[in-house]
Short mmCIF file of C-alpha atoms in Angstrom, two decimals:
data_model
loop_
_atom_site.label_atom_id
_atom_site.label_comp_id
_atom_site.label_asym_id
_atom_site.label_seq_id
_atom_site.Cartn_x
_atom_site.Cartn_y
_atom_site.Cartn_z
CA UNK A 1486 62.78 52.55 -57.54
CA UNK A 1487 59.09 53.87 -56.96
CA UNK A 1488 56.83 51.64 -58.91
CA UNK A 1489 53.83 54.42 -57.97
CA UNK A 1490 55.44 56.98 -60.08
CA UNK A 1491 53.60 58.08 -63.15
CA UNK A 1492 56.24 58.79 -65.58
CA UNK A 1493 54.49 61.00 -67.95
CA UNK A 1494 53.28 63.22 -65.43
CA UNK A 1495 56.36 63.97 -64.15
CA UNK A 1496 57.58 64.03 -68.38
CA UNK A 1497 54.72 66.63 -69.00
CA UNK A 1498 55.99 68.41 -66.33
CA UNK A 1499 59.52 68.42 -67.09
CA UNK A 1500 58.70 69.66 -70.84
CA UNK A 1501 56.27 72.36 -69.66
CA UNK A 1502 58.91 73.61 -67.23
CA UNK A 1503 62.08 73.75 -69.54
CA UNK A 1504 60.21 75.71 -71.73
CA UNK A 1505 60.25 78.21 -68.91
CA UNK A 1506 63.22 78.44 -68.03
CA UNK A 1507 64.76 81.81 -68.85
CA UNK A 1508 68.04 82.95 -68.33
CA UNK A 1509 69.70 80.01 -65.80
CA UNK A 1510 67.67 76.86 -66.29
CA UNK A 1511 68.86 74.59 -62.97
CA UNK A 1512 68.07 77.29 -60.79
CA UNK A 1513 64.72 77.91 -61.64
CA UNK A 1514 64.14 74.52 -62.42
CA UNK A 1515 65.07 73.05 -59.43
CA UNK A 1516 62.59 74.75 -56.71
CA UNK A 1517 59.67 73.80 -58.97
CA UNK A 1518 60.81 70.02 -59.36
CA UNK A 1519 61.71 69.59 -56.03
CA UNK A 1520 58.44 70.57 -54.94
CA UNK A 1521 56.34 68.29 -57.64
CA UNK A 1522 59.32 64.77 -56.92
CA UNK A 1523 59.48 65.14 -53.00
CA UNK A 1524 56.79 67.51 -51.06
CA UNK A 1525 53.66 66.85 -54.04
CA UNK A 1526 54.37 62.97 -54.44
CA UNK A 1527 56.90 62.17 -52.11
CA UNK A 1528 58.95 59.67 -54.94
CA UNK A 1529 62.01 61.30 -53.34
CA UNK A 1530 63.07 62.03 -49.61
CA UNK A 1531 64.55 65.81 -49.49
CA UNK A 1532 68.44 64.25 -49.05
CA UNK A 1533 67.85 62.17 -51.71
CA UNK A 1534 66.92 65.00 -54.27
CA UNK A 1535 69.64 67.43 -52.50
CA UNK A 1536 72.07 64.81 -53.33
CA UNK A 1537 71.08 64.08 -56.93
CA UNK A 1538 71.20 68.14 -57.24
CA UNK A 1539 74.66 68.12 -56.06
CA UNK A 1540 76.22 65.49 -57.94
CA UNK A 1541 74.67 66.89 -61.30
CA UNK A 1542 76.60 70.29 -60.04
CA UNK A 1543 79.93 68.55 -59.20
CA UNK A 1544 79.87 66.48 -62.37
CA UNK A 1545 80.84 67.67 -65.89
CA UNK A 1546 78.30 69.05 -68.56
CA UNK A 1547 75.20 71.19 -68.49
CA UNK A 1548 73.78 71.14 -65.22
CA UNK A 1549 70.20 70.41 -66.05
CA UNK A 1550 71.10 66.86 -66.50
CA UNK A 1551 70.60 66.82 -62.72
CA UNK A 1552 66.85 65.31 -64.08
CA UNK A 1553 68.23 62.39 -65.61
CA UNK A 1554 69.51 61.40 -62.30
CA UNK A 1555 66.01 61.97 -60.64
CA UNK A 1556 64.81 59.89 -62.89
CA UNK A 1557 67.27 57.34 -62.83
CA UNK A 1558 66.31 57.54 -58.62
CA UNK A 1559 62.54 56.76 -59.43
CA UNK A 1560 62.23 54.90 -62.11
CA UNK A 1561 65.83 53.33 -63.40
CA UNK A 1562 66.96 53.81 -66.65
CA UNK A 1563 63.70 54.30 -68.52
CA UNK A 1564 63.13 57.18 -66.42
CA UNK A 1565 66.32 58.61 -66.78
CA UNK A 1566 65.96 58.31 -70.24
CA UNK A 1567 62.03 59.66 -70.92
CA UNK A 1568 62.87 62.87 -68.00
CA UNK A 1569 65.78 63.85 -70.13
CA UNK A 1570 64.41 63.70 -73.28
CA UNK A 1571 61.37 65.83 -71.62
CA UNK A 1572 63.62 67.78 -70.48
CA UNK A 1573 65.86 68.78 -73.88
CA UNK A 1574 63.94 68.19 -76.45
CA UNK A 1575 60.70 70.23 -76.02
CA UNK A 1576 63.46 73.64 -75.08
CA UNK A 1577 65.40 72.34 -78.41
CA UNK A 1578 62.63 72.77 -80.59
CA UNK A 1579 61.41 75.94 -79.14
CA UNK A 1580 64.94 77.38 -79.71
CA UNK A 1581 64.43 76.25 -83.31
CA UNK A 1582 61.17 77.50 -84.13
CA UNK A 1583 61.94 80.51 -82.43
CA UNK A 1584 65.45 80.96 -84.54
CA UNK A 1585 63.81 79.88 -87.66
CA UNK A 1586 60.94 82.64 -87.24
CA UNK A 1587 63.47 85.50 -86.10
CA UNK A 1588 66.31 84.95 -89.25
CA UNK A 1589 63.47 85.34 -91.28
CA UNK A 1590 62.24 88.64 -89.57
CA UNK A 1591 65.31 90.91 -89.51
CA UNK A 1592 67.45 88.27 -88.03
CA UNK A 1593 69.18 88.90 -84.56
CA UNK A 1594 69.23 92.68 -84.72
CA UNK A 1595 65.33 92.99 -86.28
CA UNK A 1596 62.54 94.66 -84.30
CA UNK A 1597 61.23 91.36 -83.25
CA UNK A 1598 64.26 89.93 -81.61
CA UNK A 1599 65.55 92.94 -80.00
CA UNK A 1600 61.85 93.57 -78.58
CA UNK A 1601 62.20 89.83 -77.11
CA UNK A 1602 65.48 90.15 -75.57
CA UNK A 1603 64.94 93.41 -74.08
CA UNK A 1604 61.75 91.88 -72.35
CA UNK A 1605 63.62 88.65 -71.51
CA UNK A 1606 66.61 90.35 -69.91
CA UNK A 1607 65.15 92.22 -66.87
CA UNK A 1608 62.79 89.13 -66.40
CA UNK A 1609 65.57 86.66 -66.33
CA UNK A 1610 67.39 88.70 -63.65
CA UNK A 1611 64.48 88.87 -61.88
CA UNK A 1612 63.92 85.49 -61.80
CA UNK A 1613 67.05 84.57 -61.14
CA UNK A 1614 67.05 86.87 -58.04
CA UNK A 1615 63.11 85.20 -56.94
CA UNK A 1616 65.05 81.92 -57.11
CA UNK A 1617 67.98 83.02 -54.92
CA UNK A 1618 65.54 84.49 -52.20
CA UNK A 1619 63.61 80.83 -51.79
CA UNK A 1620 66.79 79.22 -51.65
CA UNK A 1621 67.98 81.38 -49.07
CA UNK A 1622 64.26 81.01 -47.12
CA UNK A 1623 64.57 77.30 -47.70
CA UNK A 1624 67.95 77.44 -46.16
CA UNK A 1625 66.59 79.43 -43.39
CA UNK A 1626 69.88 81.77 -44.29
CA UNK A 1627 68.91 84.96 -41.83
CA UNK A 1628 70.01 88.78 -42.41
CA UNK A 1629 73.70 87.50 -42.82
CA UNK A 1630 72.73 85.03 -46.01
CA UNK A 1631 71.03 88.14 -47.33
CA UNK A 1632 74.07 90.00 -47.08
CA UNK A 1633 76.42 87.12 -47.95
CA UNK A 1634 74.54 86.34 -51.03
CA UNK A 1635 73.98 90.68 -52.23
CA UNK A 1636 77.85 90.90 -51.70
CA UNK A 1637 78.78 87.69 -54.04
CA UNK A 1638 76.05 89.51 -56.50
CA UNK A 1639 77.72 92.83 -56.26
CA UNK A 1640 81.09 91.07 -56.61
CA UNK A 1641 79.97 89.31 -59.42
CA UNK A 1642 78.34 92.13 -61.11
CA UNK A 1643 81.07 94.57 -60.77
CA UNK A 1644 84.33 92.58 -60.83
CA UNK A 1645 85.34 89.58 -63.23
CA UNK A 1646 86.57 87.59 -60.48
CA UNK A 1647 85.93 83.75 -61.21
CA UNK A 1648 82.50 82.59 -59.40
CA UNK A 1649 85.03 80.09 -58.24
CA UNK A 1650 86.03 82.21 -55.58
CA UNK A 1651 83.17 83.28 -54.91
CA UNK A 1652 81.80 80.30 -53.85
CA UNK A 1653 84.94 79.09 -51.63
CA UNK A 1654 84.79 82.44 -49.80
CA UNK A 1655 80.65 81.56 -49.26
CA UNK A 1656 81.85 78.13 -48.64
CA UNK A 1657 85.00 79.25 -46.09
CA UNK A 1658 81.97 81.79 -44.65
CA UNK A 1659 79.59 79.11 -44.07
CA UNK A 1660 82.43 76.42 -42.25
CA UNK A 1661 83.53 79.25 -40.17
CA UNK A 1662 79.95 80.18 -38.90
CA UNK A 1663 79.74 83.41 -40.09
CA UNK A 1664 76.54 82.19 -41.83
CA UNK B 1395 63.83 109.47 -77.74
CA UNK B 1396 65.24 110.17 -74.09
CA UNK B 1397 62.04 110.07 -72.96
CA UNK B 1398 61.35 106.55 -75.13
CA UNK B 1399 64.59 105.29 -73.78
CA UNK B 1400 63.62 106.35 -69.72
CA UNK B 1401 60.23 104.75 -70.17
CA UNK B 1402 62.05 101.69 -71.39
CA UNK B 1403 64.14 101.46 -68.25
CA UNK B 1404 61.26 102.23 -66.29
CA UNK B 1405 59.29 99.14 -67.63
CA UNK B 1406 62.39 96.93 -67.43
CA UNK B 1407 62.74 97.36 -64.09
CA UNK B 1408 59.25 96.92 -63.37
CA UNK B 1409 59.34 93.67 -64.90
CA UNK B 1410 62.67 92.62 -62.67
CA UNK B 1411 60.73 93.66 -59.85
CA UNK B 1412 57.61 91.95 -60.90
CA UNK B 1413 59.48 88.43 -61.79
CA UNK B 1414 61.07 88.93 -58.62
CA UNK B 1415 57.91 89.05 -56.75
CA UNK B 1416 56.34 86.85 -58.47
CA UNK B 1417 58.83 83.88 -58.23
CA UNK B 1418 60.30 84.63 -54.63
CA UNK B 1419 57.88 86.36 -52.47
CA UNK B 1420 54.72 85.47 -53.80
CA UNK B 1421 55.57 81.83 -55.05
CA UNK B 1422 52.90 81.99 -57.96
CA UNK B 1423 55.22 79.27 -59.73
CA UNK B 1424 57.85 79.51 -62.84
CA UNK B 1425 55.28 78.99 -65.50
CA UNK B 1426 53.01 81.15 -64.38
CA UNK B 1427 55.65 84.14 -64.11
CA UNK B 1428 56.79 83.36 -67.30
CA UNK B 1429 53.66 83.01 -68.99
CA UNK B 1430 52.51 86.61 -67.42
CA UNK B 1431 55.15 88.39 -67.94
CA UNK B 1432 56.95 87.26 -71.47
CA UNK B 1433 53.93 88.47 -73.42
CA UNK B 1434 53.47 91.98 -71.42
CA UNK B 1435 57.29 92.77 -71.86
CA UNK B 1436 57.23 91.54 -75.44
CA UNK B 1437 54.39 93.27 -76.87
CA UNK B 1438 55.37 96.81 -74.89
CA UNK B 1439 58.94 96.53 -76.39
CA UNK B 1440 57.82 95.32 -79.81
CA UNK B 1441 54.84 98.21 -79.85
CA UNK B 1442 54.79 100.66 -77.22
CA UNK B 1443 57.91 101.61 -76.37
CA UNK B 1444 60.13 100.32 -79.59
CA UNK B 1445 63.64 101.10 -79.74
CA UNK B 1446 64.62 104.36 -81.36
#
């Protein structure tokens, strides 16, 4: 435990982010709070955080929750607690409002909604794909990442094979050294 | 309306392409992507280029 950590810093942080977080929250999420736990404050070592991140993945339930178990890591179980509250609650009542405001404006199919989800859309694919591309820099993937990681997007996108599969075969290309 | 529903595309994929920059190749940061780019898509689609 880090006694140096300033909790509500890293709670602001948390609830500013989630409310950003468009279209696939954990990886979006995770480059920016990586960079803000271990390289801006160094309250976590890089395996550390890679750990945490992959436990939160193996484990059951939404995979966001990999924050609770940064905080846990730097501050015990009040951090835990206060990073996933930041982390739900401020997204929760954003959802709310933003439900609340759009049943009484046409409801799902009115102008305003439709307007917002055909600007979300492209943007959350985009972002999606910006967050793919740093992970494969960070990984220092090369030309044959690229191409591993287009092909499991094409196969995803045109196909309705399980991601399972997807990920052994990326997994099976990785032990083998392909990548 | 095919030429409301081409410009649509057209600005969809600019704002992929944009977010895309933005996040991966420029690193500007989540929020600040976001914070561009929700308000520029949402007021085109809501006034400019509405669905017919």
């Amino acid at each position: 435990m880090n006694d140096d950590v300033k909790l509500g810093g890293l709670a602001w942080h948390l609830a500013v982010l989630s409310l950003t977080a468009i279209g696939g929250g954990v990886v979006l999420v995770a480059p920016d709070v990586h960079h803000y736990v271990s390289v801006q404050n160094h309250w976590l070592t890089d395996e550390q955080f890679a750990a945490m991140y992959a436990l939160a993945q193996a484990a059951p339930g939404p995979n966001l929750l990999f924050v609770t178990l940064i905080g846990w890591m730097i501050k015990g179980w009040l951090g835990a607690v206060v990073v996933t509250l930041a982390a739900i609650v401020p997204s929760s009542c954003l959802v709310l409002a933003l439900g609340t405001v759009i049943n009484r404006h046409g409801g799902g199919e009115g102008r305003w909604a439709g307007a917002l989800r055909d600007a979300l859309a492209p943007l959350a694919a985009g972002m999606l794909a910006g967050a793919a591309w740093t992970f494969l820099s960070v990984a220092g993937a090369g030309w044959r990442g690229i191409v591993l990681a287009l092909a499991a997007a094409a196969a995803a996108y045109a196909t309705k094979l399980n991601p399972l599969w997807l990920i052994a075969l990326g997994a099976l290309a990785g032990a083998i050294g392909l990548v | 309306m095919a030429r409301t529903l081409f410009w649509r595309r057209v600005v969809q994929v600019a704002l992929l392409v944009a977010a895309f920059i933005g996040l991966g190749v420029a690193k500007v940061g989540l929020i600040t992507v976001v914070a561009t780019l929700v308000p520029i898509g949402f007021l085109l689609f809501a006034f400019v280029w509405r669905k017919p």
